[in-house]
PDB file of C-alpha atoms in Angstrom:
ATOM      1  CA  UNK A   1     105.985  73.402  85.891  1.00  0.00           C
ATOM      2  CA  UNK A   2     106.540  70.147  87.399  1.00  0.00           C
ATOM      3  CA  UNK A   3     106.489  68.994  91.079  1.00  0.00           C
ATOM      4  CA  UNK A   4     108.683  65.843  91.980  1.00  0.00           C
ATOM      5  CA  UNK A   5     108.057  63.975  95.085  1.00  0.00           C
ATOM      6  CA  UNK A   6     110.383  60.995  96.364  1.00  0.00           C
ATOM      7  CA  UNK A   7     107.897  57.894  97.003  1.00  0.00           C
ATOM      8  CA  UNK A   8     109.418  55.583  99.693  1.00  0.00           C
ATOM      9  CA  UNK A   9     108.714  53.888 102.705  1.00  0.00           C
ATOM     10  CA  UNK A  10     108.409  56.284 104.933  1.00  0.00           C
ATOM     11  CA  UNK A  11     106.078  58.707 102.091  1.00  0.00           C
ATOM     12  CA  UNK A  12     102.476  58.238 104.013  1.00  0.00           C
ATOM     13  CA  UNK A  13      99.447  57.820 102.309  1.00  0.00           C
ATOM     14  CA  UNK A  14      98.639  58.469  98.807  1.00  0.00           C
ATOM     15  CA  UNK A  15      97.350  62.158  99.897  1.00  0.00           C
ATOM     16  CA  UNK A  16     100.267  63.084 101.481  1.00  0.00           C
ATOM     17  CA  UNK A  17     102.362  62.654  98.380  1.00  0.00           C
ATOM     18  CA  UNK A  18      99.985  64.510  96.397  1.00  0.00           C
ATOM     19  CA  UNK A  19      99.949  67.337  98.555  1.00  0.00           C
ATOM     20  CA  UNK A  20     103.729  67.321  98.953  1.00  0.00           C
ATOM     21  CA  UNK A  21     103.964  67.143  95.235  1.00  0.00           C
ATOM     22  CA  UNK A  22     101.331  69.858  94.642  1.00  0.00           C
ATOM     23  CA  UNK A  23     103.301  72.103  97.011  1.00  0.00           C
ATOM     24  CA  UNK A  24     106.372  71.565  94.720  1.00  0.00           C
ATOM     25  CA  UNK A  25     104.816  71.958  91.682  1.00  0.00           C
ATOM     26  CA  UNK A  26     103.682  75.401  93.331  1.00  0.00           C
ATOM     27  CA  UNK A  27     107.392  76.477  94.290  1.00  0.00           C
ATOM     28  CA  UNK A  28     108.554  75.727  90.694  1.00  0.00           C
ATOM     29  CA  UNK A  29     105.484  78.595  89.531  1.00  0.00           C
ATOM     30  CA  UNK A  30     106.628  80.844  91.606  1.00  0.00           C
ATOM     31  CA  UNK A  31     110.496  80.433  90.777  1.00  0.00           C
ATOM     32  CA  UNK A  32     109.713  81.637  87.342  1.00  0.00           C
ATOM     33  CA  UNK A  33     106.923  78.815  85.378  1.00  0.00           C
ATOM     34  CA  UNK A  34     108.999  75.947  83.300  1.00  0.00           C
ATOM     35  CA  UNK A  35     110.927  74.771  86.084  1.00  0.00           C
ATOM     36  CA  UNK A  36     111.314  71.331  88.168  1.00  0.00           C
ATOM     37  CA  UNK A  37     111.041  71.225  92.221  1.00  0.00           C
ATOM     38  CA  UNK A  38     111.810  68.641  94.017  1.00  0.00           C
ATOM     39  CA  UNK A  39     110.051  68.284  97.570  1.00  0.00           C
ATOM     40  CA  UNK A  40     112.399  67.727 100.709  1.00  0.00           C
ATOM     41  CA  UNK A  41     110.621  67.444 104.064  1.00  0.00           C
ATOM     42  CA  UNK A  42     113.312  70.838 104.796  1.00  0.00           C
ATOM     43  CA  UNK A  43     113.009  72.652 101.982  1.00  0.00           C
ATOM     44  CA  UNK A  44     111.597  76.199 103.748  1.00  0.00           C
ATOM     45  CA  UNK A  45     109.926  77.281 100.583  1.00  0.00           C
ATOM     46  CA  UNK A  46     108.022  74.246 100.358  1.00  0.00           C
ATOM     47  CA  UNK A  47     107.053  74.821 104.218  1.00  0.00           C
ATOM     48  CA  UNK A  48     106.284  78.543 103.434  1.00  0.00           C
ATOM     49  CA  UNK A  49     103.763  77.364 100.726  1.00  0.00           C
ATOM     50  CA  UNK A  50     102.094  74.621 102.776  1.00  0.00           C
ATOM     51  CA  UNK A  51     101.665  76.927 105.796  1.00  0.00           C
ATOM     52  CA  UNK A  52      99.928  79.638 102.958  1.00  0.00           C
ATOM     53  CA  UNK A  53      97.701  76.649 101.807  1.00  0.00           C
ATOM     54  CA  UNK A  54      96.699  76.329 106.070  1.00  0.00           C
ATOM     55  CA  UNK A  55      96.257  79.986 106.113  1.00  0.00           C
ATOM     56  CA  UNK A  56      94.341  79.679 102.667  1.00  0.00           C
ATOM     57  CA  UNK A  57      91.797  77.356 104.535  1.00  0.00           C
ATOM     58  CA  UNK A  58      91.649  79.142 107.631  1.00  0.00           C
ATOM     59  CA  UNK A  59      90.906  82.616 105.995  1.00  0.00           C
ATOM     60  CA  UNK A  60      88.276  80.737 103.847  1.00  0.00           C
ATOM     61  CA  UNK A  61      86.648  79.657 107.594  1.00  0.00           C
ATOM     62  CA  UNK A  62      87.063  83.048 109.734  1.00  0.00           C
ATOM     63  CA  UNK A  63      85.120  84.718 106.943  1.00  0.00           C
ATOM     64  CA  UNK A  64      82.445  82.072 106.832  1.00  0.00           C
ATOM     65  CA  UNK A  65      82.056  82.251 110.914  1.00  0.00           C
ATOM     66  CA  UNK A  66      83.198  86.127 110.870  1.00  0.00           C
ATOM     67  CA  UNK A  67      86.336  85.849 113.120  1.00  0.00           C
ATOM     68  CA  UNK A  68      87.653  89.089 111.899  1.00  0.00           C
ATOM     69  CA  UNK A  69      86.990  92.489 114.023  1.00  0.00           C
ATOM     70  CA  UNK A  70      88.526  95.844 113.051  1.00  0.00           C
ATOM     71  CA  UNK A  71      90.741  97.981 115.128  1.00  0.00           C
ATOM     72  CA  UNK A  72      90.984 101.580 114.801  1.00  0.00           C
ATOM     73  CA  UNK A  73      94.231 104.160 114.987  1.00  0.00           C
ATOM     74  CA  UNK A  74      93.893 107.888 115.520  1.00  0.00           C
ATOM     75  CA  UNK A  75      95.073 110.120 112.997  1.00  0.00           C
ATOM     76  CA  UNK A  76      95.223 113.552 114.366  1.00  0.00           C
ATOM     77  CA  UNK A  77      95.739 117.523 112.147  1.00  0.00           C
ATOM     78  CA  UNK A  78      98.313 118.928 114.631  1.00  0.00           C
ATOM     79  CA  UNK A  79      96.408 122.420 115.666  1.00  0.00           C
ATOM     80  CA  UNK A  80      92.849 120.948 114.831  1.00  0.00           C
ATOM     81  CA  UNK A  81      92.345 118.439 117.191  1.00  0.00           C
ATOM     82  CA  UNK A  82      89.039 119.392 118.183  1.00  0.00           C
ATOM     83  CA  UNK A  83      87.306 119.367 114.364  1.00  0.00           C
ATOM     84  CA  UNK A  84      86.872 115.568 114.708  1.00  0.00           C
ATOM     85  CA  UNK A  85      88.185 112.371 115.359  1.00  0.00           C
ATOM     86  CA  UNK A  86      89.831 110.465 112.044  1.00  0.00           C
ATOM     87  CA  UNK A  87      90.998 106.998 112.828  1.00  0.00           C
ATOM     88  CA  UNK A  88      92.274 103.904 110.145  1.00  0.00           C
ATOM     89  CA  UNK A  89      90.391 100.759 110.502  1.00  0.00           C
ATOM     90  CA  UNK A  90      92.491  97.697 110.580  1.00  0.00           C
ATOM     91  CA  UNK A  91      91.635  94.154 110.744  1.00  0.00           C
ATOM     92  CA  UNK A  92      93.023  91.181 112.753  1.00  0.00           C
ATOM     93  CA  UNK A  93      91.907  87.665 112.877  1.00  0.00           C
ATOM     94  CA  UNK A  94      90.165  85.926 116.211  1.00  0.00           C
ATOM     95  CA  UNK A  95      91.358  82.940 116.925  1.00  0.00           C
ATOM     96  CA  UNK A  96      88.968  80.190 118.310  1.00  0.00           C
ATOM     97  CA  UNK A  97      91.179  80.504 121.158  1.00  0.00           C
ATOM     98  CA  UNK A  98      90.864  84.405 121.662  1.00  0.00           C
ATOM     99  CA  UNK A  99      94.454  85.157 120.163  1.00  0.00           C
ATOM    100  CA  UNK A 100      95.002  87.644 117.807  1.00  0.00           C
ATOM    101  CA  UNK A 101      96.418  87.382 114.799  1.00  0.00           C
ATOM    102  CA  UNK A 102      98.027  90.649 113.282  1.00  0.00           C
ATOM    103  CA  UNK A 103      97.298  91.285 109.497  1.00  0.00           C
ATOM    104  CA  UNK A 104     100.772  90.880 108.194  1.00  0.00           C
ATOM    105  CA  UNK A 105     100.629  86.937 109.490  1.00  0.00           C
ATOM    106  CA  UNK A 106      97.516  86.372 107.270  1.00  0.00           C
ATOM    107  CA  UNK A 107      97.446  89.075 104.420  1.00  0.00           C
ATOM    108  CA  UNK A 108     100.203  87.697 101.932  1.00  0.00           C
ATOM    109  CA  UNK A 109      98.135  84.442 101.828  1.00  0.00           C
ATOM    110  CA  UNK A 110      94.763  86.332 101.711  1.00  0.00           C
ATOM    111  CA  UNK A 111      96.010  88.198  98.126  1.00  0.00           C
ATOM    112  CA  UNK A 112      97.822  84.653  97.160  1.00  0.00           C
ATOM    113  CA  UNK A 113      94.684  82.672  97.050  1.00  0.00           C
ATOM    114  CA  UNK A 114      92.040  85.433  96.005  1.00  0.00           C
ATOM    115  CA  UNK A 115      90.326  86.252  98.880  1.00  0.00           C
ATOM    116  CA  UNK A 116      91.262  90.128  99.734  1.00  0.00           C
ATOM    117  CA  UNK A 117      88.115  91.145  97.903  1.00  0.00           C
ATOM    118  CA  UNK A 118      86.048  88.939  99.930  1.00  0.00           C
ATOM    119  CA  UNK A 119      88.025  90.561 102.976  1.00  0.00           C
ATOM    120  CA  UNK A 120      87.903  93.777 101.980  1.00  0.00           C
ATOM    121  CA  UNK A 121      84.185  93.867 101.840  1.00  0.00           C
ATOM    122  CA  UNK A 122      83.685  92.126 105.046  1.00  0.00           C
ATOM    123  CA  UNK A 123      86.029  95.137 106.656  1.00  0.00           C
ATOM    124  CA  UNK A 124      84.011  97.740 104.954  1.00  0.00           C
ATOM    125  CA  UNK A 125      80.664  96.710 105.818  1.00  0.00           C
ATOM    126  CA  UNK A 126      82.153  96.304 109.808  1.00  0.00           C
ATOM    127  CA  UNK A 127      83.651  99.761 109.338  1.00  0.00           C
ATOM    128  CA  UNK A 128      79.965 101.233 108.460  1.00  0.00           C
ATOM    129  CA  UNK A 129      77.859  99.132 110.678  1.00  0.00           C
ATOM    130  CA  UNK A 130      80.542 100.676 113.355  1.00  0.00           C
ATOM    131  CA  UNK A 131      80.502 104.247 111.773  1.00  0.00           C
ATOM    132  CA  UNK A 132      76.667 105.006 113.104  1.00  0.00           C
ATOM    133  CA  UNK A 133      76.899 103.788 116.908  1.00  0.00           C
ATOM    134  CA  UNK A 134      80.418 105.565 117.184  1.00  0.00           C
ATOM    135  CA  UNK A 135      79.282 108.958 115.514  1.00  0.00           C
ATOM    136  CA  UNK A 136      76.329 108.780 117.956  1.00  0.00           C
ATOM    137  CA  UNK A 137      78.447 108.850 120.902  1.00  0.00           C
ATOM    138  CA  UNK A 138      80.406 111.658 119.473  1.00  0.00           C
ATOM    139  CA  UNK A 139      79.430 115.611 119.126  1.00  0.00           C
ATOM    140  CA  UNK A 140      81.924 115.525 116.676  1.00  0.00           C
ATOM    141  CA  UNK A 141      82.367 114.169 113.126  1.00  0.00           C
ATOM    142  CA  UNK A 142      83.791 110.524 112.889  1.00  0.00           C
ATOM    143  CA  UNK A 143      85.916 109.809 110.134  1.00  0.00           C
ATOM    144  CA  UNK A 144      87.272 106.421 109.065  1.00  0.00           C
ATOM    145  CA  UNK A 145      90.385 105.111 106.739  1.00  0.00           C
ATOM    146  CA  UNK A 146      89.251 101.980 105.018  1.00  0.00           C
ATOM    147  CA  UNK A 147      92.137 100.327 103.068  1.00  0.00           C
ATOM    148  CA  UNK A 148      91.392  98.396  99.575  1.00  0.00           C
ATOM    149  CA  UNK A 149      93.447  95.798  98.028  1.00  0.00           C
ATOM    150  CA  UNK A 150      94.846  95.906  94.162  1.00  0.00           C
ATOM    151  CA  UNK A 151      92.472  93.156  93.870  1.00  0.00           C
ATOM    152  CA  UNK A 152      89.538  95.204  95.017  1.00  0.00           C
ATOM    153  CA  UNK A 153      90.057  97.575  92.313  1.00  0.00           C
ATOM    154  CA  UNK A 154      89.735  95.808  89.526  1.00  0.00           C
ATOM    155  CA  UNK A 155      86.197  94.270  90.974  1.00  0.00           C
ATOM    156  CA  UNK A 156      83.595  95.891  88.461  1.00  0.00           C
ATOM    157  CA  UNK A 157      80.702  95.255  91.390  1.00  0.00           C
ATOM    158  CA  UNK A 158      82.465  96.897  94.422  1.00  0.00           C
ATOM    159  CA  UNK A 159      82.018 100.980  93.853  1.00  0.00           C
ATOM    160  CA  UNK A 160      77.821  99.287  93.549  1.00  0.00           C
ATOM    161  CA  UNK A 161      78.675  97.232  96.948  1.00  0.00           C
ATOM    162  CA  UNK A 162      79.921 100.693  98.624  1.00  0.00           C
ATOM    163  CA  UNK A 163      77.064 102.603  97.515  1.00  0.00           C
ATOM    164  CA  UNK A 164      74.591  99.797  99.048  1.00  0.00           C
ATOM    165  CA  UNK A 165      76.653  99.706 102.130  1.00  0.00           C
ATOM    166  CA  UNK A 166      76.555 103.654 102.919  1.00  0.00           C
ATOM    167  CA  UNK A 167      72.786 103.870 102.341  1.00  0.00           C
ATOM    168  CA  UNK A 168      72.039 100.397 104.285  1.00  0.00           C
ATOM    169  CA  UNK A 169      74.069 102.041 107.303  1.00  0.00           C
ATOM    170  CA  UNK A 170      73.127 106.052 106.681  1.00  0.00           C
ATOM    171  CA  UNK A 171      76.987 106.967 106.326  1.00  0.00           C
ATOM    172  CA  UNK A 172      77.772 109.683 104.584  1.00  0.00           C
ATOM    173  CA  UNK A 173      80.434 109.491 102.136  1.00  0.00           C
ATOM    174  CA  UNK A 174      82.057 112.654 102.919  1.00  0.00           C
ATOM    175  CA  UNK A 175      82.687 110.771 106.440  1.00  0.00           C
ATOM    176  CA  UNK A 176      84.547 107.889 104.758  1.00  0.00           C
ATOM    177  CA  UNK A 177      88.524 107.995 102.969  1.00  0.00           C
ATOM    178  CA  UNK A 178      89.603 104.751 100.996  1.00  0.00           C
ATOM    179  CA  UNK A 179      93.132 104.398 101.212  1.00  0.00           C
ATOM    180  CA  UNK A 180      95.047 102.460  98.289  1.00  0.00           C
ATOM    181  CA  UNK A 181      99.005 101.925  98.340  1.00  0.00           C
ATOM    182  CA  UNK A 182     101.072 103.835  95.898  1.00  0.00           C
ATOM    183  CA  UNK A 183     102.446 100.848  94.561  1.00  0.00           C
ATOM    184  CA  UNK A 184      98.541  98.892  94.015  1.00  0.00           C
ATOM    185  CA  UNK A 185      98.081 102.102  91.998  1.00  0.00           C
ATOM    186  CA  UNK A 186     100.625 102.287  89.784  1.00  0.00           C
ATOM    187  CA  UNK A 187     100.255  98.845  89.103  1.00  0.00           C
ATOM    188  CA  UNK A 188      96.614  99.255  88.078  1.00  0.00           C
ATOM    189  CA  UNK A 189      96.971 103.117  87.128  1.00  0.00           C
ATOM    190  CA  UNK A 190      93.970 102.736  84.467  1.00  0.00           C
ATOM    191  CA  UNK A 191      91.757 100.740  86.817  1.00  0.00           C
ATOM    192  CA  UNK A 192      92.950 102.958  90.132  1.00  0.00           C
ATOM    193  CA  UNK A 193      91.916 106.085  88.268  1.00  0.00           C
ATOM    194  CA  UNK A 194      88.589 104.938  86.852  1.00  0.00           C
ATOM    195  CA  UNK A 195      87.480 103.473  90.666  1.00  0.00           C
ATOM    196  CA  UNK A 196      88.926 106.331  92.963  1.00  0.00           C
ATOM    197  CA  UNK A 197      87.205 109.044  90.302  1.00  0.00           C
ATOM    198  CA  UNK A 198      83.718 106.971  90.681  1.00  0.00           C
ATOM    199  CA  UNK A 199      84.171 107.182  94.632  1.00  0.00           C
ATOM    200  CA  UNK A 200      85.119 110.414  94.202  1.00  0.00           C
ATOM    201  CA  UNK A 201      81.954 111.384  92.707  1.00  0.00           C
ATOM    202  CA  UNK A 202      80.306 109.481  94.869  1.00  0.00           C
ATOM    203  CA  UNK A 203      81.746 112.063  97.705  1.00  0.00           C
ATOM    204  CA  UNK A 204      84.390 109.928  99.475  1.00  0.00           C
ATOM    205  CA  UNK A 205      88.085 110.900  99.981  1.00  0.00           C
ATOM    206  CA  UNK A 206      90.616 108.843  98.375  1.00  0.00           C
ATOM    207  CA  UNK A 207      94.070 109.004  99.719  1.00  0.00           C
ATOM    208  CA  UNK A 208      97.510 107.330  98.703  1.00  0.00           C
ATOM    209  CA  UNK A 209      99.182 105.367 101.186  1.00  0.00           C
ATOM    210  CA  UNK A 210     103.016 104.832 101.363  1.00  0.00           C
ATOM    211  CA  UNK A 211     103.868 107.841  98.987  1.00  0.00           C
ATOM    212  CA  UNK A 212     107.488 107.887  97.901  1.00  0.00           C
ATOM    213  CA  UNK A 213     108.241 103.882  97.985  1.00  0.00           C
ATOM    214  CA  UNK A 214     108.147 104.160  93.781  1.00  0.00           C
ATOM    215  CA  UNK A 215     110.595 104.613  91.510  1.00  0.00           C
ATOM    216  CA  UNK A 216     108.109 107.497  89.599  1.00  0.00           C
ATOM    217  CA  UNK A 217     105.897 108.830  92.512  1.00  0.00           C
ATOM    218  CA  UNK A 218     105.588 112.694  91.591  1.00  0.00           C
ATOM    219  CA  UNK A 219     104.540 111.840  88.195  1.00  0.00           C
ATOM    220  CA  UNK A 220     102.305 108.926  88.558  1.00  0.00           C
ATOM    221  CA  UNK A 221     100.930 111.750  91.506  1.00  0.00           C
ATOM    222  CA  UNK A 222      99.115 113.902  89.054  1.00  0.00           C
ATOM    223  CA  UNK A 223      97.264 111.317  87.356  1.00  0.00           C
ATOM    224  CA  UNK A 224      95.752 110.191  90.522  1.00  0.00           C
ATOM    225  CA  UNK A 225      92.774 111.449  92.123  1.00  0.00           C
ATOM    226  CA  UNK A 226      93.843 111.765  95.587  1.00  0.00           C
ATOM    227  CA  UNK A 227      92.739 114.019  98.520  1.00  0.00           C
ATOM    228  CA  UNK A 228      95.655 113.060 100.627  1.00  0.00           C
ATOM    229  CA  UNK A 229      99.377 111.972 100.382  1.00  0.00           C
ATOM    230  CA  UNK A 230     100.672 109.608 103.124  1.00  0.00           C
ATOM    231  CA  UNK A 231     104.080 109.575 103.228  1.00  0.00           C
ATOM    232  CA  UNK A 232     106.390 106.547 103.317  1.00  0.00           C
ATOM    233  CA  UNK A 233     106.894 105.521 107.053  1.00  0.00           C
ATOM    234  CA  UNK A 234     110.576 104.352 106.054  1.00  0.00           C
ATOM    235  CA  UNK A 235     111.311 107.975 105.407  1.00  0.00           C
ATOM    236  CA  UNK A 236     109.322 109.224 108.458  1.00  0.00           C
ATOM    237  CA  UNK A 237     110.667 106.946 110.789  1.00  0.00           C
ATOM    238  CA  UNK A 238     114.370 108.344 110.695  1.00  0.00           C
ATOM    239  CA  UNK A 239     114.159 111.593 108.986  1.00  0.00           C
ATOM    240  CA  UNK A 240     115.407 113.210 112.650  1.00  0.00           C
ATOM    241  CA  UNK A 241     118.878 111.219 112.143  1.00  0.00           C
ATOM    242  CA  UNK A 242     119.004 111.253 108.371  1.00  0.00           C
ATOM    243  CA  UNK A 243     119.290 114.213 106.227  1.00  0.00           C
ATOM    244  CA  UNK A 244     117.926 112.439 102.908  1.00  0.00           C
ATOM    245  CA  UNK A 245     115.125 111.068 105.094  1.00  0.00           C
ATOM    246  CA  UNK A 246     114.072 114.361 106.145  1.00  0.00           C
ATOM    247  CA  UNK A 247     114.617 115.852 102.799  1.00  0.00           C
ATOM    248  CA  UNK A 248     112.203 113.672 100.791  1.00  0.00           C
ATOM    249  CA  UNK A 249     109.874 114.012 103.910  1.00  0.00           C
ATOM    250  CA  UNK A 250     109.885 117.511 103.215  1.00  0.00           C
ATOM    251  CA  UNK A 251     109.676 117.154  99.178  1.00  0.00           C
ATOM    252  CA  UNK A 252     106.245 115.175  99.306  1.00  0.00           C
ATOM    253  CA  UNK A 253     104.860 117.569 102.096  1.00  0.00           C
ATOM    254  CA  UNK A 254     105.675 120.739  99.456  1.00  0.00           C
ATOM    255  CA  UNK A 255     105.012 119.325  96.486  1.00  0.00           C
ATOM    256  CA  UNK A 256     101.364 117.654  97.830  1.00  0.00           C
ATOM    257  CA  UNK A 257     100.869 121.148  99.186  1.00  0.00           C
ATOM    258  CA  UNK A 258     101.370 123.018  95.782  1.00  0.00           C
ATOM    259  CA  UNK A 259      98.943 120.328  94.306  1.00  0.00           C
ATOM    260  CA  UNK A 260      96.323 121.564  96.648  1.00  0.00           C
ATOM    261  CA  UNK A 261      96.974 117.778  98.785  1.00  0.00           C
ATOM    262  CA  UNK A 262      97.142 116.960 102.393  1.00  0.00           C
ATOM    263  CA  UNK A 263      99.789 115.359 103.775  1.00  0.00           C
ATOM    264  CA  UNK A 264      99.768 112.500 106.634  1.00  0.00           C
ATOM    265  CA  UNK A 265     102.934 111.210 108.329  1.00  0.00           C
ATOM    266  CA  UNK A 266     102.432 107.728 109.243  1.00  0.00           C
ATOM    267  CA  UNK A 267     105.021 106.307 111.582  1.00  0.00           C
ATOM    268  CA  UNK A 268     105.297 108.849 113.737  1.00  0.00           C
ATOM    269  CA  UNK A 269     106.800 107.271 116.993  1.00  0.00           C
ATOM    270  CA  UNK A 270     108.512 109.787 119.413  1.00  0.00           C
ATOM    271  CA  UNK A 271     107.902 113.526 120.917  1.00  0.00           C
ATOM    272  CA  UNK A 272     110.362 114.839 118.520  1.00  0.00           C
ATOM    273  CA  UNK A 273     109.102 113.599 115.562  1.00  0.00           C
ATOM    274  CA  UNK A 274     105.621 115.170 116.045  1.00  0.00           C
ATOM    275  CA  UNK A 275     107.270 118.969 116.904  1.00  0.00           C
ATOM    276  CA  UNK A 276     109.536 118.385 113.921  1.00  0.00           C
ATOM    277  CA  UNK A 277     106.179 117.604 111.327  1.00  0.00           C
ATOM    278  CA  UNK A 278     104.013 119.755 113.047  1.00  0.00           C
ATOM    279  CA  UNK A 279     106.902 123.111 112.078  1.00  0.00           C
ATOM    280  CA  UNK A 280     107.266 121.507 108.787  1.00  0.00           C
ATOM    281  CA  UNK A 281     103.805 121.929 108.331  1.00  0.00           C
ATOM    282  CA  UNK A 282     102.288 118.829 107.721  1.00  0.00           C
ATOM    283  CA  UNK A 283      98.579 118.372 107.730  1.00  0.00           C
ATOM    284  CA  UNK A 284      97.903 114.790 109.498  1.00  0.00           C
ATOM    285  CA  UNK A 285      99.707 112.713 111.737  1.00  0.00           C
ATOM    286  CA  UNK A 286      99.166 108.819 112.666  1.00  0.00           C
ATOM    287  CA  UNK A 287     101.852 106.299 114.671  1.00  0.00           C
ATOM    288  CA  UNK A 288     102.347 105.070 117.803  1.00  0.00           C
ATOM    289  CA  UNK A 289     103.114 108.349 119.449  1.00  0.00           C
ATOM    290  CA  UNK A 290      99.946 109.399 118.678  1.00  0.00           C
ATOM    291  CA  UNK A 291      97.566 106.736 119.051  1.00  0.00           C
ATOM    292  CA  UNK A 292      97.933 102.942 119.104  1.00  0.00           C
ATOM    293  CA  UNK A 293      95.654 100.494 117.610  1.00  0.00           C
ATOM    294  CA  UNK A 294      92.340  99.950 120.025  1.00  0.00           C
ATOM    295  CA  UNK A 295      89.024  97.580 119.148  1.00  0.00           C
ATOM    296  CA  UNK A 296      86.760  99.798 117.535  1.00  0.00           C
ATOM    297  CA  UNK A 297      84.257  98.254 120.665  1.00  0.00           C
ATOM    298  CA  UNK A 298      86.977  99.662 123.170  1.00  0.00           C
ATOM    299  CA  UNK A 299      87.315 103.120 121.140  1.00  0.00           C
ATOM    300  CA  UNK A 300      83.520 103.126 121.238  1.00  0.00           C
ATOM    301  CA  UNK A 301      83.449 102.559 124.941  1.00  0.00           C
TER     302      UNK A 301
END
C-alpha cells in the first residue's frame, strides 16, 4: 500500500508531508491493501482518517485524565414495574470545555485504533463503583446493561478483570447483564460462546443486542448463551406503519419465547408503540418513550 504526497511550495514542513502521506497510505489499506492514494488537501477520506487519528489521540488522553462518565436509560417489564429498576449504562466523553460528546462521534475511532478494551473496562469498573451507592438508595434491586466490544471478547484477561471488579465493589453478578451485538457475535461465534458461558457461570446475564440485523439470526440464536433477545430498533421503530416490520417484531418475540428467552424492544418512541408491545407480549421495553438517557449522578440524585 503506498501513500503519495505532492511536495511543493506551499507543502509545510517535513512533518506535515509525512503525516499527509501516512494518511494516504492509510486510505489505500482500507480501499482494499495493494493500492496507490494520492493525498489532495479535499479528498474527504483523507480528512475522515486524519480527524480518526485526532480522535485516536484524544481518546488515548480522556482515558488517561478519566473524561468519560456513564449515563444510564431505563428499561422497564411492562406489568412489573415495581420488581426493580434495570437501566443500560452508556458512555459519553467530557470535554475540557464541559461539552458532551455522544458515543457514536468517538466509538468508530475507539475500535479503529484498539482502544475499546481499554474503554470497555474503564465503563465497567464506573458501572460497579456506581452499582453500590445507587442500590443503597433503592429498596429495590438495581440492575445494569453493560455493553462489550468484539474486541473485548477475544481479551483472555477480561472475564479475570470482571470477577476482580464485582468482589472489589460487592456487586453481585446476578445484578449485572453484558450486552454484546448480534453481529460482534457472529463474527467471533467461538470466542462469544466460550466468554458469555464463563460469565454465565459466573452468574451474570448475557443478552444479544440488535437481534434480527443478520442474515442467519435464528440459527446462530441457539448456539448462543443468551438470557435475553433485543430486538433490532430498525424493525421496532416502524413496525406500527409496516406490516413486515411488525411481522419480524413479532417472529423474534415468539421464537425467543419458545426458547425460554426474554425479549426487549429497544427503540420504543411513542404511546402507541408501548400498548402495541406490551399486547404482543413482550417482556422489556427501553427508548425514548420510556426513559431518556440521564447521568448516572442525576439518576442517583
Amino acid at each position: 500500500s503506498i501513500g503519495a504526497v505532492e511536495v511543493n511550495a506551499s507543502s509545510g514542513s517535513r512533518g506535515e508531508v509525512m503525516r499527509k502521506a501516512d494518511s494516504a497510505c492509510y486510505v489505500a489499506k482500507d480501499a482494499g491493501r495493494g493500492r496507490t492514494h494520492l493525498y489532495l488537501d479535499s479528498d474527504e477520506a483523507v480528512m475522515l482518517r486524519q480527524g480518526e487519528l485526532n480522535w485516536a489521540t484524544r481518546l488515548q488522553q480522556a482515558l488517561e485524565h478519566g473524561q468519560f462518565e456513564l449515563h444510564g436509560q431505563r428499561i422497564v417489564a411492562p406489568g412489573h414495574e415495581d420488581e426493580g429498576h434495570y437501566d443500560e449504562m452508556l458512555v459519553r466523553l467530557r470535554e475540557a470545555d464541559g461539552r458532551l460528546v455522544p458515543p457514536m462521534a468517538f466509538l468508530p475511532a475507539a475500535e479503529r485504533y484498539g482502544l475499546m478494551p481499554a474503554l470497555d473496562k474503564t465503563v465497567i469498573v464506573r458501572a460497579l463503583q456506581m452499582h453500590g451507592p445507587m442500590q443503597a438508595a433503592s429498596s429495590k434491586p438495581v440492575k445494569f446493561a453493560i455493553n462489550l466490544s468484539g474486541a473485548s471478547l477475544s481479551d483472555a484477561k477480561l472475564l479475570d478483570f470482571i470477577r476482580d471488579a464485582m468482589t472489589e465493589y460487592k456487586v453481585a453478578p446476578h445484578l449485572i447483564c453484558f450486552e454484546v451485538t448480534e453481529t460482534v457475535a457472529i463474527a467471533n461465534l467461538q470466542v462469544a460462546v466460550r466468554l458469555m458461558s464463563e460469565l454465565k457461570q459466573l452468574g451474570c446475564t448475557l443478552s444479544l443486542d440488535d437481534f434480527g440485523s443478520g442474515m442467519s439470526s435464528f440459527s446462530y440464536l441457539k448456539q448462543l448463551p443468551v438470557d435475553v433477545v433485543k430486538i433490532d430498533g430498525s424493525f421496532v421503530r416502524n413496525m406500527l406503519v409496516n406490516p413486515v416490520d411488525y411481522a419480524m417484531v413479532e417472529a423474534v418475540n415468539n421464537i425467543a419465547h419458545q426458547m425460554g428467552l426474554k425479549t426487549l424492544a429497544e427503540y420504543v418512541e411513542t404511546p402507541e408503540l408501548i400498548a402495541a408491545l406490551t399486547t404482543m407480549g413482550v417482556d422489556m421495553l427501553q427508548g425514548y418513550g420510556v426513559g431518556v438517557p440521564e447521568p448516572l449522578s442525576v439518576m442517583l440524585a
